[in-house]
Coordinates of C-alpha atoms in Angstrom, one line a residue:
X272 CA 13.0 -16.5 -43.1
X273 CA 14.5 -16.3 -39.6
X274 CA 13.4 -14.7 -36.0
X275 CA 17.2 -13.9 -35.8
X276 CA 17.7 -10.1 -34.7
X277 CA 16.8 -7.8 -32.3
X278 CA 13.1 -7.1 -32.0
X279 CA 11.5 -3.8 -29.5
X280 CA 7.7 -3.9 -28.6
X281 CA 5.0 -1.1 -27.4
X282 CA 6.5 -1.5 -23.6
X283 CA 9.8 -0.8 -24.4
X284 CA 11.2 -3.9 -24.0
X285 CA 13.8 -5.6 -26.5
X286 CA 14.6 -8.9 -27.1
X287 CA 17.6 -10.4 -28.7
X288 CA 17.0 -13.6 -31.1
X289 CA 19.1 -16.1 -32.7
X290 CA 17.5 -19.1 -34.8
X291 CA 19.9 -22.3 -36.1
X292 CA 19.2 -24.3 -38.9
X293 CA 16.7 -26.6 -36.8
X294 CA 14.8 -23.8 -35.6
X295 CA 15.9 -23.7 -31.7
X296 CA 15.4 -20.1 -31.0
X297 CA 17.8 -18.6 -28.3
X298 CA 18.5 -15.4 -26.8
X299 CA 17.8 -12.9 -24.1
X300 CA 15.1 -10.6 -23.1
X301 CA 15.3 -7.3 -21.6
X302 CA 11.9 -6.1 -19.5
X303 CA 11.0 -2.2 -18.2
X304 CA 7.6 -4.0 -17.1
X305 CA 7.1 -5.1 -14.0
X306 CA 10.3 -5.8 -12.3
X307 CA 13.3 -4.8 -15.0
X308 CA 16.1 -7.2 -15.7
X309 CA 17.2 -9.8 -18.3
X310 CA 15.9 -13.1 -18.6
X311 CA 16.5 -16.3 -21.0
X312 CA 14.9 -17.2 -23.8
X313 CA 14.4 -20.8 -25.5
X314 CA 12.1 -22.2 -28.1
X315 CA 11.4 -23.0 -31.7
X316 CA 10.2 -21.4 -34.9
X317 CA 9.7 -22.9 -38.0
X318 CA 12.9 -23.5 -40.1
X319 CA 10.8 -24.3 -43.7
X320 CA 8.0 -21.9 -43.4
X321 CA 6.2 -21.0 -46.8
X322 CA 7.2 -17.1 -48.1
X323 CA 3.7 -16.6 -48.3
X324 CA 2.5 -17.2 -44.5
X325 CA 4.4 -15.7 -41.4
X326 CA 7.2 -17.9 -39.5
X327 CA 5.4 -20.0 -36.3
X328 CA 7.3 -18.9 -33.4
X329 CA 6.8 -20.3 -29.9
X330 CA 9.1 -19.4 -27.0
X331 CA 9.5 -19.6 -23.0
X332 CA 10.7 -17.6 -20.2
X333 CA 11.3 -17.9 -16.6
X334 CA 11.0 -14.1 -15.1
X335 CA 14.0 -14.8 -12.5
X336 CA 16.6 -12.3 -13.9
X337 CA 20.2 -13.2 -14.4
X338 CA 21.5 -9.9 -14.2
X339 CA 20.5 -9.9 -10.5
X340 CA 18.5 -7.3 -8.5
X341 CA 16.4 -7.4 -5.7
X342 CA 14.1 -10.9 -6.1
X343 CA 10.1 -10.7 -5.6
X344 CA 7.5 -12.8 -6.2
X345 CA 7.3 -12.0 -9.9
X346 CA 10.9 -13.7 -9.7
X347 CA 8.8 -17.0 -9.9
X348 CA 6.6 -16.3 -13.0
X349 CA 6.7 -18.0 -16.4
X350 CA 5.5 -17.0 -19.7
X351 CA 4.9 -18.7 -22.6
X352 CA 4.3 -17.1 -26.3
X353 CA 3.1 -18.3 -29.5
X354 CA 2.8 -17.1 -32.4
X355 CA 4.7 -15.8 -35.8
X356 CA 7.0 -13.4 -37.7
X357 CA 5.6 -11.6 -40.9
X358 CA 8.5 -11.0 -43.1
X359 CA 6.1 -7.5 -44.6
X360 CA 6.0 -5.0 -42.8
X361 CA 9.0 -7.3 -40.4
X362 CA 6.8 -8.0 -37.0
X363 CA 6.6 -10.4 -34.8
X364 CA 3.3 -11.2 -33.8
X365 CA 2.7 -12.8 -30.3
X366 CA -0.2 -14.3 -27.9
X367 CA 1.6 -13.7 -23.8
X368 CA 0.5 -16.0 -21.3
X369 CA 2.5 -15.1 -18.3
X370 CA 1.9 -17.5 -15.4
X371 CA 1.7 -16.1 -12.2
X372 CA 2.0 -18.6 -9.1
X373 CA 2.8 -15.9 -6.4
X374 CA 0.6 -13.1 -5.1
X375 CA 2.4 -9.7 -6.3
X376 CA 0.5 -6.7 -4.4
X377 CA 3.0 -4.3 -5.6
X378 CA 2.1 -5.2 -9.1
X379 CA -2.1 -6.3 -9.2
X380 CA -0.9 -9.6 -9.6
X381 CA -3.1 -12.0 -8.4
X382 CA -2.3 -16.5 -8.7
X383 CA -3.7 -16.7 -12.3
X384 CA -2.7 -16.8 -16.1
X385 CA -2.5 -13.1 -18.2
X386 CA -2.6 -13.3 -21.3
X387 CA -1.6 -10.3 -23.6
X388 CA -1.2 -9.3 -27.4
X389 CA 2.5 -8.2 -27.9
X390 CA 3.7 -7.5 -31.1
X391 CA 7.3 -6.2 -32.0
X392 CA 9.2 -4.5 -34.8
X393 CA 13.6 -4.4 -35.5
X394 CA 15.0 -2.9 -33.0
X395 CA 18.6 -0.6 -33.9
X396 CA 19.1 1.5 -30.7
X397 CA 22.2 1.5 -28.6
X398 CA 21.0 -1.4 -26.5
X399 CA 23.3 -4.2 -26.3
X400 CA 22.5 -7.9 -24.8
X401 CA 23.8 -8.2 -21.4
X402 CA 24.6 -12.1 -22.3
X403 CA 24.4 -14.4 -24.5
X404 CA 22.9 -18.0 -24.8
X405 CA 23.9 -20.7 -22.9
X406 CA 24.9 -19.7 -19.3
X407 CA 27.4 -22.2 -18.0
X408 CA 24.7 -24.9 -15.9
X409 CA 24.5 -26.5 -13.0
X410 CA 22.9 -29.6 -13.1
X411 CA 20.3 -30.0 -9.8
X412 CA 21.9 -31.9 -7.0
X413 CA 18.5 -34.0 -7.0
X414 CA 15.4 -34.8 -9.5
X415 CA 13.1 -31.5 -10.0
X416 CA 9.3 -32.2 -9.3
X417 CA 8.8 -31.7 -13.5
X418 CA 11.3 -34.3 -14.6
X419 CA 9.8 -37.7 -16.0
X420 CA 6.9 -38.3 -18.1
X421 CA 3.9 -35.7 -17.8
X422 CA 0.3 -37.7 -20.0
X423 CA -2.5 -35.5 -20.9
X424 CA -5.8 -36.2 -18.8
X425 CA -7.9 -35.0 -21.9
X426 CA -6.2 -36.7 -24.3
X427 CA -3.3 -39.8 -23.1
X428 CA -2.1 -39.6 -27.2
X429 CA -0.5 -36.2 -25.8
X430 CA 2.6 -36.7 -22.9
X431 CA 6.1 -35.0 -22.6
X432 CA 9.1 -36.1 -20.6
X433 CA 11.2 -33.7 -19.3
X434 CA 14.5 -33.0 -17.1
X435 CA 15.6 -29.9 -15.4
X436 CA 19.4 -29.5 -16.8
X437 CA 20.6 -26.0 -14.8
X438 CA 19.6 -25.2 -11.1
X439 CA 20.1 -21.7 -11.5
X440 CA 18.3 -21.0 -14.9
X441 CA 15.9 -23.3 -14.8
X442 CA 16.2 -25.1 -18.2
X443 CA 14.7 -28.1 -19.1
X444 CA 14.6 -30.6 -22.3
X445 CA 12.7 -33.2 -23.1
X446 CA 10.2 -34.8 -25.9
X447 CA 7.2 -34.2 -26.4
X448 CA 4.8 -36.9 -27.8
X449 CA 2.0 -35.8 -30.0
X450 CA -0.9 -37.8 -32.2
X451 CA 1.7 -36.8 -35.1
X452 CA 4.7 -38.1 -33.8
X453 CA 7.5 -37.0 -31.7
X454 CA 9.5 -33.9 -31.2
X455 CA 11.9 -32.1 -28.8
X456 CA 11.2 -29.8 -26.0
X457 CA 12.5 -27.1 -24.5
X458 CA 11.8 -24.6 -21.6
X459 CA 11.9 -23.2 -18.4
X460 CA 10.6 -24.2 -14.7
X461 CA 10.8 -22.1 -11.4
X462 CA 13.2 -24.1 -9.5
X463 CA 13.1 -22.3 -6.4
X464 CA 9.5 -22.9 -5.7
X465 CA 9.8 -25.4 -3.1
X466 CA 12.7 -23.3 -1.3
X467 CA 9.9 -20.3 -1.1
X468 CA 7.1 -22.7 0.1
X469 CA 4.9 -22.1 -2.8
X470 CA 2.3 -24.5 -3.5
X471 CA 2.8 -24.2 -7.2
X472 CA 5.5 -24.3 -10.1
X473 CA 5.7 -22.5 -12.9
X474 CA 6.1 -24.4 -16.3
X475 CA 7.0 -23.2 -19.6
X476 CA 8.1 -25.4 -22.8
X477 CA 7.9 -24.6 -26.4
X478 CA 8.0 -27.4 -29.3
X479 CA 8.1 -27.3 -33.1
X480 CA 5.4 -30.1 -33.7
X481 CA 6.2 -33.2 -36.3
X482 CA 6.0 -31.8 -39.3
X483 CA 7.5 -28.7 -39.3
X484 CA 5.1 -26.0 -39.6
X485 CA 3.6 -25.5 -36.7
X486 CA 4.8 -24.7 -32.9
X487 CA 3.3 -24.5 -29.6
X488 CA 4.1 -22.7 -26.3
X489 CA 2.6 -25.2 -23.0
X490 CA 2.7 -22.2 -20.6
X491 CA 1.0 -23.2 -16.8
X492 CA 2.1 -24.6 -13.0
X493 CA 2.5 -27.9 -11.5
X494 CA 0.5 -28.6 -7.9
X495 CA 3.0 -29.2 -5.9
X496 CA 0.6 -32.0 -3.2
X497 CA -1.4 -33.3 -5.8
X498 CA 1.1 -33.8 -8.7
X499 CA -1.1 -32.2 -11.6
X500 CA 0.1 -30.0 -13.8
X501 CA -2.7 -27.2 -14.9
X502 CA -1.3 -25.9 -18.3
X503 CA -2.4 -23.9 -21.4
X504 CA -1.5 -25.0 -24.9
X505 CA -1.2 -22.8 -27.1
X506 CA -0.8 -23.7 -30.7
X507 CA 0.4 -21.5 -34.1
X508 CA 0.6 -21.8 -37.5
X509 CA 1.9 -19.0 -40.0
X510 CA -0.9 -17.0 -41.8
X511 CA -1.0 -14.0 -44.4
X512 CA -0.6 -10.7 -42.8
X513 CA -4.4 -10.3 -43.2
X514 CA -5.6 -12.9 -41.3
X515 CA -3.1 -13.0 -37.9
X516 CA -6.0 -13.5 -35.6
X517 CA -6.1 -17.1 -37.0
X518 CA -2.6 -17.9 -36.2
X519 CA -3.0 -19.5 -32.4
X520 CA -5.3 -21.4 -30.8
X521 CA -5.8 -21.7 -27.1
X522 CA -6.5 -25.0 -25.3
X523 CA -6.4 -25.5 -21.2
X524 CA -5.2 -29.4 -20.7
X525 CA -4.3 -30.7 -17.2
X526 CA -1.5 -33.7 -17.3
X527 CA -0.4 -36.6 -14.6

């Protein structure tokens, strides 16, 4: 199976996919919610995923849209989602934590995490991506406040290290390190949350965990004064089309 396509959910917004061999996931999303634009997409799904379970997906966005438009605080947000594809009826099946580190009156938004149930179908309207995976980057003219080595305060057997690689989008790579072994990383972080004085920075990273058949999306913000990162993990496995509400689990871990 592959996440590769175009896929529509229940708020009208439609998200273009493309998964390689290795399971990096790519791709662009298009949102009517909130404030409308395009934004990237970056994560993992599971490239040997039994044909009798749904594919784990996990991916991450930064809501700063590429396309332009006028910015506002929701400009800052990140979201991570976990979950999985079911190959019958073809759905994609996802738990939404979108980080919020920036009051939004406009919108009800308060500083918090909202987490949401999204799940999507094939899209084959007239849509068309408005760009395509990877923008040309522009490495940050000095180290982000995420880059280095980030150790779990719950658990020190779980740490990722991490460097910003484009200003403007926001992308980072990494490892992530894990009682099962090692893996890569990927993701987005708000880079322009020190230039707004916020006090926090989003973070978003997805990860196809050692041994291939499982992902996670590590969705939350970094305190900017006291250097600690407040994230969710959340973790997903392919299931049978009967039992999707076992397919993530949700874990709050703080890191230093």
């Amino acid at each position: 199976m592959s996440v590769s396509g175009n896929w529509v959910n229940s708020y009208g917004s439609v998200m273009y996919l493309s998964q390689d061999p290795t399971g990096f996931v790519s791709g662009v999303y298009t949102s009517t919610t909130g404030s409308s634009g395009a934004y990237w997409v970056a994560g993992f799904a599971s490239p040997t995923a039994a044909g009798s379970t749904g594919e784990p997906l996990a991916f991450s966005i930064l809501w700063r849209s590429f396309t332009g438009g006028q910015p506002d605080p929701s400009w800052h947000y990140v979201s991570g989602m976990s979950g999985q594809m079911l190959a019958s009826p073809p759905s994609l099946i996802m738990i939404h934590d979108m980080v919020a580190t920036d009051p939004f009156p406009a919108l009800g938004a308060q500083i918090g995490n909202y987490f949401d149930k999204l799940i999507y179908a094939p899209y084959d309207g007239p849509q068309k991506s408005p760009g395509q995976w990877p923008p040309p980057f522009k490495p940050p003219s000095k180290p982000d406040p995420v880059d280095g080595t980030w150790t779990c305060m719950q658990d020190a057997s779980i740490a990722f290290s991490i460097t910003v690689q484009d200003q403007v989008s926001g992308f980072v790579v990494g490892s992530l390190k894990t009682p099962s072994g090692v893996c890569d990383v990927v993701g987005f972080t708000d880079t322009g949350a020190g230039a707004a004085e916020l006090n926090l920075q989003g973070l978003t990273l997805s990860a196809l965990l050692p041994g291939g058949q499982a992902v996670v999306a590590i969705a939350g913000s970094l305190d900017l004064a006291a250097r600690t990162m407040s994230m969710q993990w959340m973790q997903s496995n392919g299931t049978a089309a009967d039992t999707t509400y076992l397919q993530t689990s949700v874990e709050g871990l703080n890191f230093q």
